[in-house]
Amino acid sequence: MATLLHLDSSLFPADGSASRAVTAAFRKAWEEQHPDGTVVYRDLAATPLPHLEAAGFTAAFSAPEDLTPEQRAAFAQRLELVEELEQADAVVLGAPMYNFTIPSTVKAWLDHVIIMNRTTGDESTLKGKPLTVVTSRGGSYAPGTPRAGFDYVQNYLEAVLGTMFGMEVDFIVPELTMAPTNPAMADLIPLYEASRDKAFQEAADKAKALATRLAA
């Protein structure tokens, strides 16, 4: 049976986080298709990874027999994260927009799993692996909106996950999530509700379609 790697990074619990709610809906639909399958869960906000330091970085470019004890320990954690990603058949990542970009916890995870000539390049071990990103945002940064050029989430993740890793990247984007709590956005509540409903439907549809495809 297929394995799903489920990553969350929102600072808020599920009842206060659009990205967590949608990744949970994706997981639920996946599990309905794979009741005997495996879900590996990692909460990058609750248990943040340390930032990549020199020992872990340089270890990736050194022969195993030349590593110092510090390098071995740092690289062991990187390998654990890489193998977790490699062993998954599909990935769902919750990456809300914070200050126009991804949470720092997601960046830390990426820095660990980017290993040149293993997870990157033409022979990437992640090539073709499907990954669904749920990227919620308080406003709208869709093409044609005033702040379209301020979206440094989708373009960055497409560059790393799609171009560097060669993964099959898909996005679900619940937006205008601040409308219900920001009086200045009250007129946008219907658009927020439509975006939220669309995101939940997409999560269910994409998870079921992906599970069916991988089971074929």
PDB file of C-alpha atoms in Angstrom:
ATOM      1  CA  MET A   1       0.000   0.000   0.000  1.00  0.00           C
ATOM      2  CA  ALA A   2       1.084   3.565  -0.662  1.00  0.00           C
ATOM      3  CA  THR A   3       2.695   5.848   1.906  1.00  0.00           C
ATOM      4  CA  LEU A   4       1.717   9.513   2.316  1.00  0.00           C
ATOM      5  CA  LEU A   5       4.093  11.994   3.944  1.00  0.00           C
ATOM      6  CA  HIS A   6       2.010  14.710   5.607  1.00  0.00           C
ATOM      7  CA  LEU A   7       3.821  17.911   6.588  1.00  0.00           C
ATOM      8  CA  ASP A   8       2.264  20.894   8.392  1.00  0.00           C
ATOM      9  CA  SER A   9       3.870  24.199   9.299  1.00  0.00           C
ATOM     10  CA  SER A  10       1.112  26.566  10.433  1.00  0.00           C
ATOM     11  CA  LEU A  11       1.691  28.306  13.744  1.00  0.00           C
ATOM     12  CA  PHE A  12      -1.936  27.711  14.668  1.00  0.00           C
ATOM     13  CA  PRO A  13      -3.920  24.585  15.634  1.00  0.00           C
ATOM     14  CA  ALA A  14      -6.244  22.898  13.156  1.00  0.00           C
ATOM     15  CA  ASP A  15      -9.338  24.822  14.266  1.00  0.00           C
ATOM     16  CA  GLY A  16      -7.566  28.119  13.573  1.00  0.00           C
ATOM     17  CA  SER A  17      -5.503  27.208  10.524  1.00  0.00           C
ATOM     18  CA  ALA A  18      -6.770  27.067   6.958  1.00  0.00           C
ATOM     19  CA  SER A  19      -3.737  25.126   5.728  1.00  0.00           C
ATOM     20  CA  ARG A  20      -4.003  22.504   8.490  1.00  0.00           C
ATOM     21  CA  ALA A  21      -7.713  22.077   7.861  1.00  0.00           C
ATOM     22  CA  VAL A  22      -7.165  21.493   4.147  1.00  0.00           C
ATOM     23  CA  THR A  23      -4.186  19.143   4.556  1.00  0.00           C
ATOM     24  CA  ALA A  24      -6.304  17.199   7.064  1.00  0.00           C
ATOM     25  CA  ALA A  25      -9.077  16.941   4.468  1.00  0.00           C
ATOM     26  CA  PHE A  26      -6.534  15.703   1.915  1.00  0.00           C
ATOM     27  CA  ARG A  27      -5.251  13.101   4.377  1.00  0.00           C
ATOM     28  CA  LYS A  28      -8.771  11.961   5.275  1.00  0.00           C
ATOM     29  CA  ALA A  29      -9.652  11.383   1.619  1.00  0.00           C
ATOM     30  CA  TRP A  30      -6.329   9.594   1.082  1.00  0.00           C
ATOM     31  CA  GLU A  31      -6.914   7.298   4.067  1.00  0.00           C
ATOM     32  CA  GLU A  32     -10.407   6.466   2.828  1.00  0.00           C
ATOM     33  CA  GLN A  33      -8.787   5.174  -0.368  1.00  0.00           C
ATOM     34  CA  HIS A  34      -5.943   3.481   1.523  1.00  0.00           C
ATOM     35  CA  PRO A  35      -7.360   2.199   4.828  1.00  0.00           C
ATOM     36  CA  ASP A  36      -4.411  -0.167   5.171  1.00  0.00           C
ATOM     37  CA  GLY A  37      -1.844   2.347   3.970  1.00  0.00           C
ATOM     38  CA  THR A  38       0.679   4.391   5.909  1.00  0.00           C
ATOM     39  CA  VAL A  39       0.714   8.085   6.771  1.00  0.00           C
ATOM     40  CA  VAL A  40       3.927   9.576   8.126  1.00  0.00           C
ATOM     41  CA  TYR A  41       3.241  12.884   9.865  1.00  0.00           C
ATOM     42  CA  ARG A  42       5.699  15.649  10.666  1.00  0.00           C
ATOM     43  CA  ASP A  43       4.644  18.929  12.296  1.00  0.00           C
ATOM     44  CA  LEU A  44       7.357  21.425  11.440  1.00  0.00           C
ATOM     45  CA  ALA A  45       5.851  24.080  13.711  1.00  0.00           C
ATOM     46  CA  ALA A  46       5.366  21.922  16.817  1.00  0.00           C
ATOM     47  CA  THR A  47       8.776  20.274  16.413  1.00  0.00           C
ATOM     48  CA  PRO A  48      10.905  22.683  14.366  1.00  0.00           C
ATOM     49  CA  LEU A  49      14.114  21.480  12.818  1.00  0.00           C
ATOM     50  CA  PRO A  50      17.378  23.260  13.606  1.00  0.00           C
ATOM     51  CA  HIS A  51      18.716  25.527  10.922  1.00  0.00           C
ATOM     52  CA  LEU A  52      21.262  23.900   8.640  1.00  0.00           C
ATOM     53  CA  GLU A  53      24.748  24.595   9.969  1.00  0.00           C
ATOM     54  CA  ALA A  54      28.221  24.236   8.475  1.00  0.00           C
ATOM     55  CA  ALA A  55      28.781  20.687   9.767  1.00  0.00           C
ATOM     56  CA  GLY A  56      25.652  19.337   8.110  1.00  0.00           C
ATOM     57  CA  PHE A  57      26.224  21.307   4.931  1.00  0.00           C
ATOM     58  CA  THR A  58      29.854  20.313   4.389  1.00  0.00           C
ATOM     59  CA  ALA A  59      29.159  16.666   5.227  1.00  0.00           C
ATOM     60  CA  ALA A  60      27.181  16.327   2.001  1.00  0.00           C
ATOM     61  CA  PHE A  61      30.332  17.150   0.012  1.00  0.00           C
ATOM     62  CA  SER A  62      32.768  14.952   1.946  1.00  0.00           C
ATOM     63  CA  ALA A  63      33.647  11.271   1.792  1.00  0.00           C
ATOM     64  CA  PRO A  64      32.007   9.287   4.626  1.00  0.00           C
ATOM     65  CA  GLU A  65      35.396   8.185   6.010  1.00  0.00           C
ATOM     66  CA  ASP A  66      36.526  11.808   6.251  1.00  0.00           C
ATOM     67  CA  LEU A  67      33.605  13.065   8.334  1.00  0.00           C
ATOM     68  CA  THR A  68      34.172  14.410  11.817  1.00  0.00           C
ATOM     69  CA  PRO A  69      31.874  13.198  14.632  1.00  0.00           C
ATOM     70  CA  GLU A  70      30.052  16.532  14.432  1.00  0.00           C
ATOM     71  CA  GLN A  71      29.521  16.142  10.681  1.00  0.00           C
ATOM     72  CA  ARG A  72      28.294  12.557  11.075  1.00  0.00           C
ATOM     73  CA  ALA A  73      25.704  13.571  13.665  1.00  0.00           C
ATOM     74  CA  ALA A  74      24.473  16.524  11.622  1.00  0.00           C
ATOM     75  CA  PHE A  75      24.336  14.554   8.383  1.00  0.00           C
ATOM     76  CA  ALA A  76      22.503  11.662  10.048  1.00  0.00           C
ATOM     77  CA  GLN A  77      19.566  13.965  10.695  1.00  0.00           C
ATOM     78  CA  ARG A  78      19.608  15.200   7.115  1.00  0.00           C
ATOM     79  CA  LEU A  79      19.597  11.614   5.831  1.00  0.00           C
ATOM     80  CA  GLU A  80      16.676  10.732   8.085  1.00  0.00           C
ATOM     81  CA  LEU A  81      14.621  13.549   6.558  1.00  0.00           C
ATOM     82  CA  VAL A  82      15.710  12.717   3.012  1.00  0.00           C
ATOM     83  CA  GLU A  83      14.902   9.027   3.398  1.00  0.00           C
ATOM     84  CA  GLU A  84      11.517   9.886   4.884  1.00  0.00           C
ATOM     85  CA  LEU A  85      10.802  11.948   1.781  1.00  0.00           C
ATOM     86  CA  GLU A  86      12.224   9.372  -0.626  1.00  0.00           C
ATOM     87  CA  GLN A  87      10.213   6.519   0.894  1.00  0.00           C
ATOM     88  CA  ALA A  88       6.891   8.336   0.556  1.00  0.00           C
ATOM     89  CA  ASP A  89       4.787   7.643  -2.516  1.00  0.00           C
ATOM     90  CA  ALA A  90       3.168  11.075  -2.274  1.00  0.00           C
ATOM     91  CA  VAL A  91       3.510  14.203  -0.134  1.00  0.00           C
ATOM     92  CA  VAL A  92       1.079  16.835   1.119  1.00  0.00           C
ATOM     93  CA  LEU A  93       2.664  19.999   2.522  1.00  0.00           C
ATOM     94  CA  GLY A  94       0.878  22.761   4.395  1.00  0.00           C
ATOM     95  CA  ALA A  95       2.795  25.984   3.744  1.00  0.00           C
ATOM     96  CA  PRO A  96       0.801  29.109   4.633  1.00  0.00           C
ATOM     97  CA  MET A  97       2.033  32.477   3.443  1.00  0.00           C
ATOM     98  CA  TYR A  98       3.754  34.447   6.205  1.00  0.00           C
ATOM     99  CA  ASN A  99       5.008  37.913   5.256  1.00  0.00           C
ATOM    100  CA  PHE A 100       4.799  37.116   1.536  1.00  0.00           C
ATOM    101  CA  THR A 101       6.771  33.855   1.756  1.00  0.00           C
ATOM    102  CA  ILE A 102       6.942  30.391   3.314  1.00  0.00           C
ATOM    103  CA  PRO A 103       7.288  29.759   7.069  1.00  0.00           C
ATOM    104  CA  SER A 104      10.907  29.605   8.213  1.00  0.00           C
ATOM    105  CA  THR A 105      10.282  26.062   9.443  1.00  0.00           C
ATOM    106  CA  VAL A 106       9.573  24.940   5.873  1.00  0.00           C
ATOM    107  CA  LYS A 107      12.738  26.667   4.687  1.00  0.00           C
ATOM    108  CA  ALA A 108      14.735  24.832   7.369  1.00  0.00           C
ATOM    109  CA  TRP A 109      13.257  21.497   6.229  1.00  0.00           C
ATOM    110  CA  LEU A 110      14.094  22.267   2.611  1.00  0.00           C
ATOM    111  CA  ASP A 111      17.668  23.212   3.476  1.00  0.00           C
ATOM    112  CA  HIS A 112      18.118  19.802   5.092  1.00  0.00           C
ATOM    113  CA  VAL A 113      16.607  17.754   2.254  1.00  0.00           C
ATOM    114  CA  ILE A 114      18.350  19.598  -0.592  1.00  0.00           C
ATOM    115  CA  ILE A 115      21.358  17.353  -1.212  1.00  0.00           C
ATOM    116  CA  MET A 116      23.133  17.997  -4.477  1.00  0.00           C
ATOM    117  CA  ASN A 117      23.212  15.033  -6.873  1.00  0.00           C
ATOM    118  CA  ARG A 118      20.841  13.051  -4.669  1.00  0.00           C
ATOM    119  CA  THR A 119      17.584  14.950  -4.337  1.00  0.00           C
ATOM    120  CA  THR A 120      18.518  17.397  -7.099  1.00  0.00           C
ATOM    121  CA  GLY A 121      19.507  17.101 -10.742  1.00  0.00           C
ATOM    122  CA  ASP A 122      18.597  14.784 -13.582  1.00  0.00           C
ATOM    123  CA  GLU A 123      18.987  11.693 -11.397  1.00  0.00           C
ATOM    124  CA  SER A 124      17.041  13.082  -8.445  1.00  0.00           C
ATOM    125  CA  THR A 125      15.631  10.381  -6.177  1.00  0.00           C
ATOM    126  CA  LEU A 126      12.467  12.498  -5.938  1.00  0.00           C
ATOM    127  CA  LYS A 127      11.898  12.875  -9.675  1.00  0.00           C
ATOM    128  CA  GLY A 128       8.238  12.479 -10.589  1.00  0.00           C
ATOM    129  CA  LYS A 129       7.044  12.075  -6.990  1.00  0.00           C
ATOM    130  CA  PRO A 130       3.669  13.853  -6.555  1.00  0.00           C
ATOM    131  CA  LEU A 131       3.559  16.644  -3.986  1.00  0.00           C
ATOM    132  CA  THR A 132       0.504  18.738  -3.164  1.00  0.00           C
ATOM    133  CA  VAL A 133       1.129  22.099  -1.496  1.00  0.00           C
ATOM    134  CA  VAL A 134      -1.642  23.782   0.487  1.00  0.00           C
ATOM    135  CA  THR A 135      -0.674  27.441   0.680  1.00  0.00           C
ATOM    136  CA  SER A 136      -3.243  29.579   2.472  1.00  0.00           C
ATOM    137  CA  ARG A 137      -3.037  33.351   2.639  1.00  0.00           C
ATOM    138  CA  GLY A 138      -4.917  36.134   4.397  1.00  0.00           C
ATOM    139  CA  GLY A 139      -5.466  38.164   1.242  1.00  0.00           C
ATOM    140  CA  SER A 140      -5.407  37.425  -2.465  1.00  0.00           C
ATOM    141  CA  TYR A 141      -2.237  37.295  -4.538  1.00  0.00           C
ATOM    142  CA  ALA A 142      -3.807  35.771  -7.619  1.00  0.00           C
ATOM    143  CA  PRO A 143      -2.798  37.001 -11.083  1.00  0.00           C
ATOM    144  CA  GLY A 144      -4.412  40.365 -11.792  1.00  0.00           C
ATOM    145  CA  THR A 145      -4.737  41.386  -8.135  1.00  0.00           C
ATOM    146  CA  PRO A 146      -2.794  44.410  -6.798  1.00  0.00           C
ATOM    147  CA  ARG A 147      -0.398  42.202  -4.816  1.00  0.00           C
ATOM    148  CA  ALA A 148       0.149  39.447  -7.361  1.00  0.00           C
ATOM    149  CA  GLY A 149       3.851  40.281  -7.501  1.00  0.00           C
ATOM    150  CA  PHE A 150       4.260  39.787  -3.761  1.00  0.00           C
ATOM    151  CA  ASP A 151       3.653  36.032  -3.827  1.00  0.00           C
ATOM    152  CA  TYR A 152       6.999  34.452  -2.989  1.00  0.00           C
ATOM    153  CA  VAL A 153       5.450  31.133  -1.975  1.00  0.00           C
ATOM    154  CA  GLN A 154       4.313  29.428  -5.150  1.00  0.00           C
ATOM    155  CA  ASN A 155       7.157  30.620  -7.361  1.00  0.00           C
ATOM    156  CA  TYR A 156       9.778  29.646  -4.769  1.00  0.00           C
ATOM    157  CA  LEU A 157       8.312  26.216  -4.016  1.00  0.00           C
ATOM    158  CA  GLU A 158       7.845  25.493  -7.721  1.00  0.00           C
ATOM    159  CA  ALA A 159      11.527  26.353  -8.283  1.00  0.00           C
ATOM    160  CA  VAL A 160      12.792  24.122  -5.465  1.00  0.00           C
ATOM    161  CA  LEU A 161      10.312  21.248  -5.492  1.00  0.00           C
ATOM    162  CA  GLY A 162       9.584  21.222  -9.203  1.00  0.00           C
ATOM    163  CA  THR A 163      12.787  22.401 -10.868  1.00  0.00           C
ATOM    164  CA  MET A 164      15.468  21.269  -8.406  1.00  0.00           C
ATOM    165  CA  PHE A 165      13.822  18.064  -7.165  1.00  0.00           C
ATOM    166  CA  GLY A 166      11.882  17.238 -10.316  1.00  0.00           C
ATOM    167  CA  MET A 167       8.756  16.528  -8.284  1.00  0.00           C
ATOM    168  CA  GLU A 168       5.238  16.726  -9.699  1.00  0.00           C
ATOM    169  CA  VAL A 169       4.000  19.808  -7.822  1.00  0.00           C
ATOM    170  CA  ASP A 170       0.357  20.813  -7.467  1.00  0.00           C
ATOM    171  CA  PHE A 171      -1.078  23.712  -5.450  1.00  0.00           C
ATOM    172  CA  ILE A 172      -4.288  24.236  -3.479  1.00  0.00           C
ATOM    173  CA  VAL A 173      -4.723  27.901  -2.508  1.00  0.00           C
ATOM    174  CA  PRO A 174      -7.355  28.894   0.073  1.00  0.00           C
ATOM    175  CA  GLU A 175      -7.201  32.676   0.163  1.00  0.00           C
ATOM    176  CA  LEU A 176      -8.744  35.708   1.873  1.00  0.00           C
ATOM    177  CA  THR A 177      -8.631  33.812   5.169  1.00  0.00           C
ATOM    178  CA  MET A 178      -8.541  37.056   7.165  1.00  0.00           C
ATOM    179  CA  ALA A 179     -11.881  38.228   5.776  1.00  0.00           C
ATOM    180  CA  PRO A 180     -14.019  36.811   8.634  1.00  0.00           C
ATOM    181  CA  THR A 181     -11.931  38.591  11.316  1.00  0.00           C
ATOM    182  CA  ASN A 182     -10.874  41.808   9.565  1.00  0.00           C
ATOM    183  CA  PRO A 183     -13.729  44.368   9.382  1.00  0.00           C
ATOM    184  CA  ALA A 184     -12.047  46.071   6.417  1.00  0.00           C
ATOM    185  CA  MET A 185     -12.435  42.811   4.461  1.00  0.00           C
ATOM    186  CA  ALA A 186     -16.069  42.131   5.376  1.00  0.00           C
ATOM    187  CA  ASP A 187     -17.214  42.564   1.763  1.00  0.00           C
ATOM    188  CA  LEU A 188     -14.847  39.765   0.759  1.00  0.00           C
ATOM    189  CA  ILE A 189     -16.344  37.119   3.036  1.00  0.00           C
ATOM    190  CA  PRO A 190     -18.354  35.481   0.214  1.00  0.00           C
ATOM    191  CA  LEU A 191     -15.183  35.206  -1.866  1.00  0.00           C
ATOM    192  CA  TYR A 192     -13.337  33.744   1.128  1.00  0.00           C
ATOM    193  CA  GLU A 193     -16.091  31.187   1.643  1.00  0.00           C
ATOM    194  CA  ALA A 194     -16.004  30.213  -2.025  1.00  0.00           C
ATOM    195  CA  SER A 195     -12.225  29.862  -1.911  1.00  0.00           C
ATOM    196  CA  ARG A 196     -12.414  27.779   1.276  1.00  0.00           C
ATOM    197  CA  ASP A 197     -15.062  25.458  -0.160  1.00  0.00           C
ATOM    198  CA  LYS A 198     -13.104  25.080  -3.390  1.00  0.00           C
ATOM    199  CA  ALA A 199      -9.950  24.208  -1.435  1.00  0.00           C
ATOM    200  CA  PHE A 200     -11.705  21.468   0.535  1.00  0.00           C
ATOM    201  CA  GLN A 201     -13.223  20.048  -2.630  1.00  0.00           C
ATOM    202  CA  GLU A 202      -9.885  20.126  -4.422  1.00  0.00           C
ATOM    203  CA  ALA A 203      -8.197  18.427  -1.466  1.00  0.00           C
ATOM    204  CA  ALA A 204     -10.700  15.573  -1.514  1.00  0.00           C
ATOM    205  CA  ASP A 205     -10.678  15.221  -5.299  1.00  0.00           C
ATOM    206  CA  LYS A 206      -6.904  15.410  -5.693  1.00  0.00           C
ATOM    207  CA  ALA A 207      -6.229  12.981  -2.842  1.00  0.00           C
ATOM    208  CA  LYS A 208      -8.685  10.415  -4.216  1.00  0.00           C
ATOM    209  CA  ALA A 209      -7.398  10.738  -7.766  1.00  0.00           C
ATOM    210  CA  LEU A 210      -3.787  10.461  -6.639  1.00  0.00           C
ATOM    211  CA  ALA A 211      -4.481   7.457  -4.419  1.00  0.00           C
ATOM    212  CA  THR A 212      -6.293   5.721  -7.246  1.00  0.00           C
ATOM    213  CA  ARG A 213      -3.470   6.455  -9.682  1.00  0.00           C
ATOM    214  CA  LEU A 214      -0.788   5.113  -7.361  1.00  0.00           C
ATOM    215  CA  ALA A 215      -2.804   1.988  -6.632  1.00  0.00           C
ATOM    216  CA  ALA A 216      -3.140   1.159 -10.344  1.00  0.00           C
TER     217      ALA A 216
END
